[in-house]
Short mmCIF file of C-alpha atoms and ligand atoms in Angstrom, two decimals:
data_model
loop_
_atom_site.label_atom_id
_atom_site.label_comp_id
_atom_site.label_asym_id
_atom_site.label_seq_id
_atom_site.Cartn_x
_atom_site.Cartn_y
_atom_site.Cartn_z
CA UNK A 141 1.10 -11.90 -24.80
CA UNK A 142 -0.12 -9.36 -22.20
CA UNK A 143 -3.46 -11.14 -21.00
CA UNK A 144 -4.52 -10.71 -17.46
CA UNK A 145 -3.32 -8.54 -15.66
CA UNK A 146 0.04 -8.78 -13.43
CA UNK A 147 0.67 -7.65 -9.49
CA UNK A 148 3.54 -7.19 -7.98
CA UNK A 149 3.71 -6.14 -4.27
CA UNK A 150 7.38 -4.31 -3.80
CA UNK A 151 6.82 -3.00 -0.55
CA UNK A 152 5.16 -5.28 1.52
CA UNK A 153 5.92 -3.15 5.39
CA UNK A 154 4.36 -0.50 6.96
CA UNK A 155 5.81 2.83 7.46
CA UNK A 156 9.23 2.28 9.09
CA UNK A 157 10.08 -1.05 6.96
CA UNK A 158 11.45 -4.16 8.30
CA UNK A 159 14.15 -3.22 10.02
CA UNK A 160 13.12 -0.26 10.79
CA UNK A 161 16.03 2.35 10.65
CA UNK A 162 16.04 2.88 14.76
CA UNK A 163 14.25 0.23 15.79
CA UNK A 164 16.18 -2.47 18.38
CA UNK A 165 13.04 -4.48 19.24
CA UNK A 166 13.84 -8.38 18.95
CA UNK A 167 12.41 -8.83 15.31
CA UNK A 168 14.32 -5.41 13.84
CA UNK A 169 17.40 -6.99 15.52
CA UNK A 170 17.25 -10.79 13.99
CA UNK A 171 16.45 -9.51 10.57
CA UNK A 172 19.20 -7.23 10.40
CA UNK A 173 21.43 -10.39 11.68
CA UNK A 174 19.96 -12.55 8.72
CA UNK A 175 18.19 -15.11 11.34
CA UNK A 176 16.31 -17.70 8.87
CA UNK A 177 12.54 -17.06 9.39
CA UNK A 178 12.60 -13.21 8.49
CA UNK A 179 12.84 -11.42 5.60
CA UNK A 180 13.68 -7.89 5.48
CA UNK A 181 10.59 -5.55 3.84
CA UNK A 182 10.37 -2.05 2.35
CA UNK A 183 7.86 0.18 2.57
CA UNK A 184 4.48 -0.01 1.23
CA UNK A 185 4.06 -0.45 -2.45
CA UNK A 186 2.17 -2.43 -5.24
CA UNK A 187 3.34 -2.50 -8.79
CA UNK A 188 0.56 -4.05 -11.72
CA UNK A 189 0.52 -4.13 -15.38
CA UNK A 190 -2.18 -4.85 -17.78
CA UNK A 191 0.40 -5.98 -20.52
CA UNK A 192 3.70 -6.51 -18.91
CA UNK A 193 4.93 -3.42 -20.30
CA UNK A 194 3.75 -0.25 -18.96
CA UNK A 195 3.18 0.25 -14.92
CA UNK A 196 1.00 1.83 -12.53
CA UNK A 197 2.13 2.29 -8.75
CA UNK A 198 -0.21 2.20 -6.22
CA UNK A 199 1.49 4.46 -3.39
CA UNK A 200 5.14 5.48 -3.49
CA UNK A 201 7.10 4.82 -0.72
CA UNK A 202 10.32 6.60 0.34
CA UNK A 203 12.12 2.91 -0.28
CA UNK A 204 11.02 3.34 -3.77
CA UNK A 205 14.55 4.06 -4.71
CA UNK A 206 15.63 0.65 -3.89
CA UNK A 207 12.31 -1.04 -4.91
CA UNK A 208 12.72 0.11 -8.45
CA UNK A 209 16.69 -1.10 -8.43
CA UNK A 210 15.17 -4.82 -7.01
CA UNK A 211 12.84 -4.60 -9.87
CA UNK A 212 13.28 -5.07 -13.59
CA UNK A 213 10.10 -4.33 -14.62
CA UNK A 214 10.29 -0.73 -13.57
CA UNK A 215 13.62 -0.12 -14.79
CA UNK A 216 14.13 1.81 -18.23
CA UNK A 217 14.37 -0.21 -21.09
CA UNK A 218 17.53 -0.95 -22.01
CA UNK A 219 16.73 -0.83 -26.02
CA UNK A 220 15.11 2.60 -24.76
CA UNK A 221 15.67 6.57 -25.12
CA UNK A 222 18.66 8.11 -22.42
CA UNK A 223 15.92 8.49 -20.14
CA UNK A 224 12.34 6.74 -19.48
CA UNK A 225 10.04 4.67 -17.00
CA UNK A 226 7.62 1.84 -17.62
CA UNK A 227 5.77 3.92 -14.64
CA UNK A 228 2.96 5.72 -16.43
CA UNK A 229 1.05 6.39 -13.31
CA UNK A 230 1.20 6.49 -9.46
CA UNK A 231 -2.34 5.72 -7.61
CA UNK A 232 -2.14 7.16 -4.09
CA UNK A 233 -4.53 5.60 -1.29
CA UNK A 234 -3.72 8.16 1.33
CA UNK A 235 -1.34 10.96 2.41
CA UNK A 236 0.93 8.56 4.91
CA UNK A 237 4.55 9.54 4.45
CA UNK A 238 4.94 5.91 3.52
CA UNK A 239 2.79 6.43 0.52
CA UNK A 240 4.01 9.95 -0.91
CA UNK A 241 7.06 10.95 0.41
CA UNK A 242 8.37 8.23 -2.93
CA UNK A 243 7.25 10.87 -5.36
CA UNK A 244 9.73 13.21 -4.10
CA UNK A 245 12.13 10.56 -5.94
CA UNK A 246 10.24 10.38 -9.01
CA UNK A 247 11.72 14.05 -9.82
CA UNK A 248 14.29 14.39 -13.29
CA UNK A 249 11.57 15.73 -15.45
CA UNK A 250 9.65 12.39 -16.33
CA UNK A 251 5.90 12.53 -17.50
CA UNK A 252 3.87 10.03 -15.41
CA UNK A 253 0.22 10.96 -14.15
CA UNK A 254 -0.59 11.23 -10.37
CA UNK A 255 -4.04 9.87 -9.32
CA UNK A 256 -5.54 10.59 -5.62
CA UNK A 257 -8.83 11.97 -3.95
CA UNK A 258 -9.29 15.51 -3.41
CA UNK A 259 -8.01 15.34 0.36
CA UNK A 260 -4.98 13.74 -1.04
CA UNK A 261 -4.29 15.99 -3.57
CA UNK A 262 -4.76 18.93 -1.26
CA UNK A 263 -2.05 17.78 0.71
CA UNK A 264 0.17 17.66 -2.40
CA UNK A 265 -1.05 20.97 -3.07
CA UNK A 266 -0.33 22.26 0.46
CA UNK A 267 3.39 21.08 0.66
CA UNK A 268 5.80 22.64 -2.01
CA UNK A 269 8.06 20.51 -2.08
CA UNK A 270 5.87 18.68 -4.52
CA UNK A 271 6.45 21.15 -7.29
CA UNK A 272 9.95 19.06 -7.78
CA UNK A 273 6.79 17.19 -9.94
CA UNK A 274 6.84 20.31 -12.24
CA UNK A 275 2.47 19.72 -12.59
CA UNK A 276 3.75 20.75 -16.95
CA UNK A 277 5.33 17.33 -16.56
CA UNK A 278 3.56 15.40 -13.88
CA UNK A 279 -0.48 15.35 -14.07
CA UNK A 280 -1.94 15.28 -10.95
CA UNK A 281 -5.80 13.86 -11.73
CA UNK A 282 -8.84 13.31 -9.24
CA UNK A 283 -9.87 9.71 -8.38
CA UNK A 284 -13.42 10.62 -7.82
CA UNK A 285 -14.58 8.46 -5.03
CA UNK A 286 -16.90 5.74 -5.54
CA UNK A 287 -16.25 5.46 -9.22
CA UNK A 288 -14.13 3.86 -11.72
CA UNK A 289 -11.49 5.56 -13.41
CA UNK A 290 -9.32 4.56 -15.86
CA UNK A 291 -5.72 4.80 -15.72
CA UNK A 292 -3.81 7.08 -18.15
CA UNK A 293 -0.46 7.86 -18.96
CA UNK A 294 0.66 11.37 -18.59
CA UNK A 295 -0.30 12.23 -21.98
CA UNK A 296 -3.32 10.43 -22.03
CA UNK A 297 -2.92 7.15 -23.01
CA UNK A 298 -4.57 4.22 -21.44
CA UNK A 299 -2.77 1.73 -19.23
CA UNK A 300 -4.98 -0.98 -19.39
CA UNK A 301 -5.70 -0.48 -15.67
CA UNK A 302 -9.04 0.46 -14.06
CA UNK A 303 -9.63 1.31 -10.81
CA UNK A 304 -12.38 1.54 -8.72
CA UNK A 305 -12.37 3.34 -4.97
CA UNK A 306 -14.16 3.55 -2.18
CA UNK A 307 -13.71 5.43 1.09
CA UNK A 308 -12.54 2.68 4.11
CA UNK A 309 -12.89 3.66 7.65
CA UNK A 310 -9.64 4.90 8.23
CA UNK A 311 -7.67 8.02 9.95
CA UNK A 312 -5.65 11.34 8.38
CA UNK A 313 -1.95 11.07 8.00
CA UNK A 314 -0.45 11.07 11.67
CA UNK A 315 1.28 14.12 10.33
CA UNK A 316 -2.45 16.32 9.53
CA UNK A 317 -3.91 15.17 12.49
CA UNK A 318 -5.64 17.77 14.10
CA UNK A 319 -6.07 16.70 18.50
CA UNK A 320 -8.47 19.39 18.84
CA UNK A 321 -11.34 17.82 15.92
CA UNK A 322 -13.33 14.92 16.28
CA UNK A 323 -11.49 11.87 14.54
CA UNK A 324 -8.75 13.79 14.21
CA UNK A 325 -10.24 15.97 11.77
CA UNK A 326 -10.39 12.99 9.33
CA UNK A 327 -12.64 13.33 6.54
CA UNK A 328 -13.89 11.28 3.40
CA UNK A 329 -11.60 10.12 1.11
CA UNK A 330 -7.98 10.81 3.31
CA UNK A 331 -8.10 6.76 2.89
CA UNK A 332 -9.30 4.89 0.74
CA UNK A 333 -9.38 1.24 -1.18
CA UNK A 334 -8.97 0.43 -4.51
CA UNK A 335 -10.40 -2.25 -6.90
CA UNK A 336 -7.80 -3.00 -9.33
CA UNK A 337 -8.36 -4.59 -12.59
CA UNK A 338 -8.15 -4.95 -16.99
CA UNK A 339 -10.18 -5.73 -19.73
CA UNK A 340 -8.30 -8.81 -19.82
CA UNK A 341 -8.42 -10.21 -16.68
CA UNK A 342 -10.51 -12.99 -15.18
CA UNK A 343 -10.71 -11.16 -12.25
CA UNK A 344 -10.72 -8.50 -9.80
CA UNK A 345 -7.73 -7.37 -7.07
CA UNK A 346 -8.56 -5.13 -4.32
CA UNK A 347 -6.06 -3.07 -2.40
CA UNK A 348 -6.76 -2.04 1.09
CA UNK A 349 -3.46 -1.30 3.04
CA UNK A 350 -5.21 1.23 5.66
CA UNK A 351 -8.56 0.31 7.24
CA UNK A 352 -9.86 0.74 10.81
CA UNK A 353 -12.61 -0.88 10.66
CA UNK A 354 -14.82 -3.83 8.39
CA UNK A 355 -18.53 -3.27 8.21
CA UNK A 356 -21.31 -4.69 6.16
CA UNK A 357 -20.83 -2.38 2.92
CA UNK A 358 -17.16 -3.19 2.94
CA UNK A 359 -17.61 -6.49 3.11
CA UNK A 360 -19.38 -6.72 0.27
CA UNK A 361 -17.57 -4.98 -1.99
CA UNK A 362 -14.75 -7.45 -0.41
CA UNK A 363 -16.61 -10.05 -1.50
CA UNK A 364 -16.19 -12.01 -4.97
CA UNK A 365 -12.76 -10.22 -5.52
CA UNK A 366 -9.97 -12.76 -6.76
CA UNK A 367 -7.49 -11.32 -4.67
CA UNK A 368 -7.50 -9.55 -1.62
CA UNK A 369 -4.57 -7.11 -0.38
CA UNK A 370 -5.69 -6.06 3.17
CA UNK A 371 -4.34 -3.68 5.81
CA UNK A 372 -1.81 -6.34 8.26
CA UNK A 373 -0.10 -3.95 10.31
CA UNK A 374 -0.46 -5.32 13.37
CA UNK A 375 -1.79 -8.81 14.38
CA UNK A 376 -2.55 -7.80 18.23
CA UNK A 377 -4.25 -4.15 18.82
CA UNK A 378 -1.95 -3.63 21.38
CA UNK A 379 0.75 -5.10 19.88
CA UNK A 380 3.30 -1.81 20.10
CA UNK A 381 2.97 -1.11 23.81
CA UNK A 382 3.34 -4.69 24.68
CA UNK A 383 6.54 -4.71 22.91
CA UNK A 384 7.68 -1.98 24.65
CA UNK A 385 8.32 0.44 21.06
CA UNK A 386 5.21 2.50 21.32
CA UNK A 387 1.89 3.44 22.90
CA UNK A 388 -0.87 3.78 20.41
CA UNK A 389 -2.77 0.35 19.28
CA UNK A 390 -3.39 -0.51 16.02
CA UNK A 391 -7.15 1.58 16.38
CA UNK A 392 -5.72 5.05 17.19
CA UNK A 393 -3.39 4.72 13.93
CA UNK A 394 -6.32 3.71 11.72
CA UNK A 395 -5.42 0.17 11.59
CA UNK A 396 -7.68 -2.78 12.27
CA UNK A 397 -5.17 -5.79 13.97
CA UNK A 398 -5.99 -9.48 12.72
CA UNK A 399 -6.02 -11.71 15.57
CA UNK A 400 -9.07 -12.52 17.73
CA UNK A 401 -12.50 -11.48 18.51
CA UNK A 402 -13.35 -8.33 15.85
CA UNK A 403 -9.98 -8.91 14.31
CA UNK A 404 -9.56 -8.72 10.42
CA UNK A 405 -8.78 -12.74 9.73
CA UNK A 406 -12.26 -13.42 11.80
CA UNK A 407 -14.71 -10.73 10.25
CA UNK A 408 -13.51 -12.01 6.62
CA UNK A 409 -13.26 -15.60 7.45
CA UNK A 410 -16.42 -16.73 5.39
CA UNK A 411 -16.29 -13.90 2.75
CA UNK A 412 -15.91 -15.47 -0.43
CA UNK A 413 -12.29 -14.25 -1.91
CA UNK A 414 -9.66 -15.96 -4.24
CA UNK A 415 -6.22 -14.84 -2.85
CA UNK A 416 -6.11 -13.00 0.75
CA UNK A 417 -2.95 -11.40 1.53
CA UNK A 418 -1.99 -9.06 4.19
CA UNK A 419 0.64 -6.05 3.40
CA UNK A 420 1.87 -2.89 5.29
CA UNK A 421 3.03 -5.19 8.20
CA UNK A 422 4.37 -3.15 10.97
CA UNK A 423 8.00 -4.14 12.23
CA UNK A 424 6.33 -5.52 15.78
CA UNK A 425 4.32 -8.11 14.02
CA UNK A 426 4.62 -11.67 14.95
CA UNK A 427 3.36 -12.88 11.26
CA UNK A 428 7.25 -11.41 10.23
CA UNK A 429 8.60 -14.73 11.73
CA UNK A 430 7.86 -17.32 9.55
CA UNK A 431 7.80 -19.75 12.17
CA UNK A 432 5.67 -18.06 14.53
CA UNK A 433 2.04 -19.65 15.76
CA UNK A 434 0.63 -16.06 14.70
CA UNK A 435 2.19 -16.92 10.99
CA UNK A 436 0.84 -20.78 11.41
CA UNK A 437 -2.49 -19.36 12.30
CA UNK A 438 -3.02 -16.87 9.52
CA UNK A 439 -2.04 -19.62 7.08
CA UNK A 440 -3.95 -22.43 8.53
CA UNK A 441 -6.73 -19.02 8.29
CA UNK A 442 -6.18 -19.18 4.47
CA UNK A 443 -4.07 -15.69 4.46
CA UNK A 444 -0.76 -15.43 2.82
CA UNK A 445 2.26 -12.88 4.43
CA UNK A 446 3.15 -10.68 1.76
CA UNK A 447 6.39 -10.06 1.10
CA UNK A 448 8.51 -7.89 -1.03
CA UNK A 449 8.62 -9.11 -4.95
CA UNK A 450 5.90 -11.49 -4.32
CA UNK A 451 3.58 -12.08 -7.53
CA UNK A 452 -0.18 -12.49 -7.92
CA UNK A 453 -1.33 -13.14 -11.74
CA UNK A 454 -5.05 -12.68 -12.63
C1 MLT B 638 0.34 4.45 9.16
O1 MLT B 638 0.10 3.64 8.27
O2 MLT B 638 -0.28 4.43 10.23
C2 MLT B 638 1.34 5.51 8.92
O3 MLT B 638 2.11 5.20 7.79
C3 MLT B 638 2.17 5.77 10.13
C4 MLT B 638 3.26 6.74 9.85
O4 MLT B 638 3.04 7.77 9.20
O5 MLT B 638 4.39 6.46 10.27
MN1 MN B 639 1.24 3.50 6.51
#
């Protein structure tokens, strides 16, 4: 039985993960120690299925090694050919190095299909090192923005998932930002969010793991979804330079924090959605310890912390 559709977040963190590889501030430090209260998290990452069988990825992170080992879903059959993948598909939502640089991994010659804006897949384009996806083997398709596309395997077959996007307020990758142009030189469609969904299911998921800002139009597309996946990097906006690690707030990386007046929990707190949960958690965020008043308050809030392998059926 393959009703409904099936979610799987396998990277929960932001770029860096939780512990980040050189990062000593005091929530890096207790995780790596195995202090109850924190749970280590890999980069950012959502797995879903239509029938259990076959995959899509939305963004693939450069833990995606390790997320496919945690994961038996995304692990070749074992009744299977010498080589395959459930993963028919990879959605990208921008060019982050926490959402591409996984692809590089996906190299060895298997078809999947490769879904992203135009901005995105100029960026593919741009960097060579992408041809390890020989394009004979790997599709790379347009997500025209604004529309629904459905998902298909590499040669053509459906997935059973259907995605629509829409541009967020958001920021180019750090890496293509450009000091000298307004914004950066960001431009429609370097981030966006996705509506997820099946035939099947009773409802809608919507994936937003960058977003600077919420206004009106997003909030209505926001609204009515059964599940919402929103941008949780940081809870404070100036939650990196008060912890000492940094000294850009959550606005200048194109990330709206959750706490307080303007903050993400607030400007959704009457919209009418089934599931909330926040994802790409940066390492300096207080929701990471479970027994935090930040994690108390997102809860008592109605927001769940994602974490790595956590579930969501709809
Ligand atoms: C972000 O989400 O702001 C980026 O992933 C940051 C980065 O590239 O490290
Ligand atoms: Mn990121």
């Amino acid at each position: 039985m393959g009703a409904g559709m099936h979610l799987k977040i396998i990277g929960s963190a932001a770029g860096g993960g939780f512990p980040q590889w050189n990062c000593n501030y005091r929530f890096s430090r207790v995780v790596r120690e195995g202090q109850p209260g924190f749970q280590s998290r890999t980069q950012s990452s959502l797995a879903a299925s239509a029938n259990g069988t076959d995959w899509v990825l939305f963004n693939a992170s450069p833990d995606i090694r390790q997320q496919i080992a945690g994961t038996p879903e995304l692990q070749p059959r074992t009744d299977g050919p010498l080589r395959g993948t459930p993963i028919r598909a990879v959605v990208l939502t921008n060019a982050d190095v926490d959402h591409i640089a996984g692809l590089l991994s996906l190299r060895e010659r298997e078809p999947f299909a490769i879904y992203a804006t135009d901005r995105v897949l100029e960026v593919l384009d741009a960097n060579s090192i992408f041809n390890v996806l020989d394009r004979s083997i790997v599709a790379r398709r347009r997500l025209p923005l604004g529309e629904g596309t459905d998902i298909l395997d590499a040669g053509g077959s459906p997935t059973g998932i259907r995605v629509e996007t829409f541009a967020v307020p958001g920021k180019v990758a750090l890496f293509l930002e450009d000091a000298a142009r307004d914004g950066f030189g960001t431009e429609e469609g370097d981030t966006i969010g996705v509506r997820i969904g099946t035939e099947s299911a009773a409802g809608t998921a919507l994936y937003i793991p960058g977003c600077a800002r919420i206004d009106e139009p997003l909030k209505q597309r926001i609204a009515n979804a059964a599940c919402l996946l929103f941008d949780g990097t940081v809870y404070h906006d100036d939650e990196m330079i008060r912890a000492g690690v940094g000294a850009k707030t959550g606005a200048r990386m194109g990330h709206l924090h959750i706490a307080g007046e303007g903050g993400s929990m607030q400007l959704l707190a009457d919209a009418p959605i089934g599931r909330r949960i926040y994802v790409h958690i940066n390492n300096t965020n207080p929701i990471l310890d479970e027994n935090s008043a930040e994690h108390a308050a997102v809860s008592a809030a109605g927001w769940e912390v994602g974490y790595d392998g956590m579930e969501i059926r709809l």
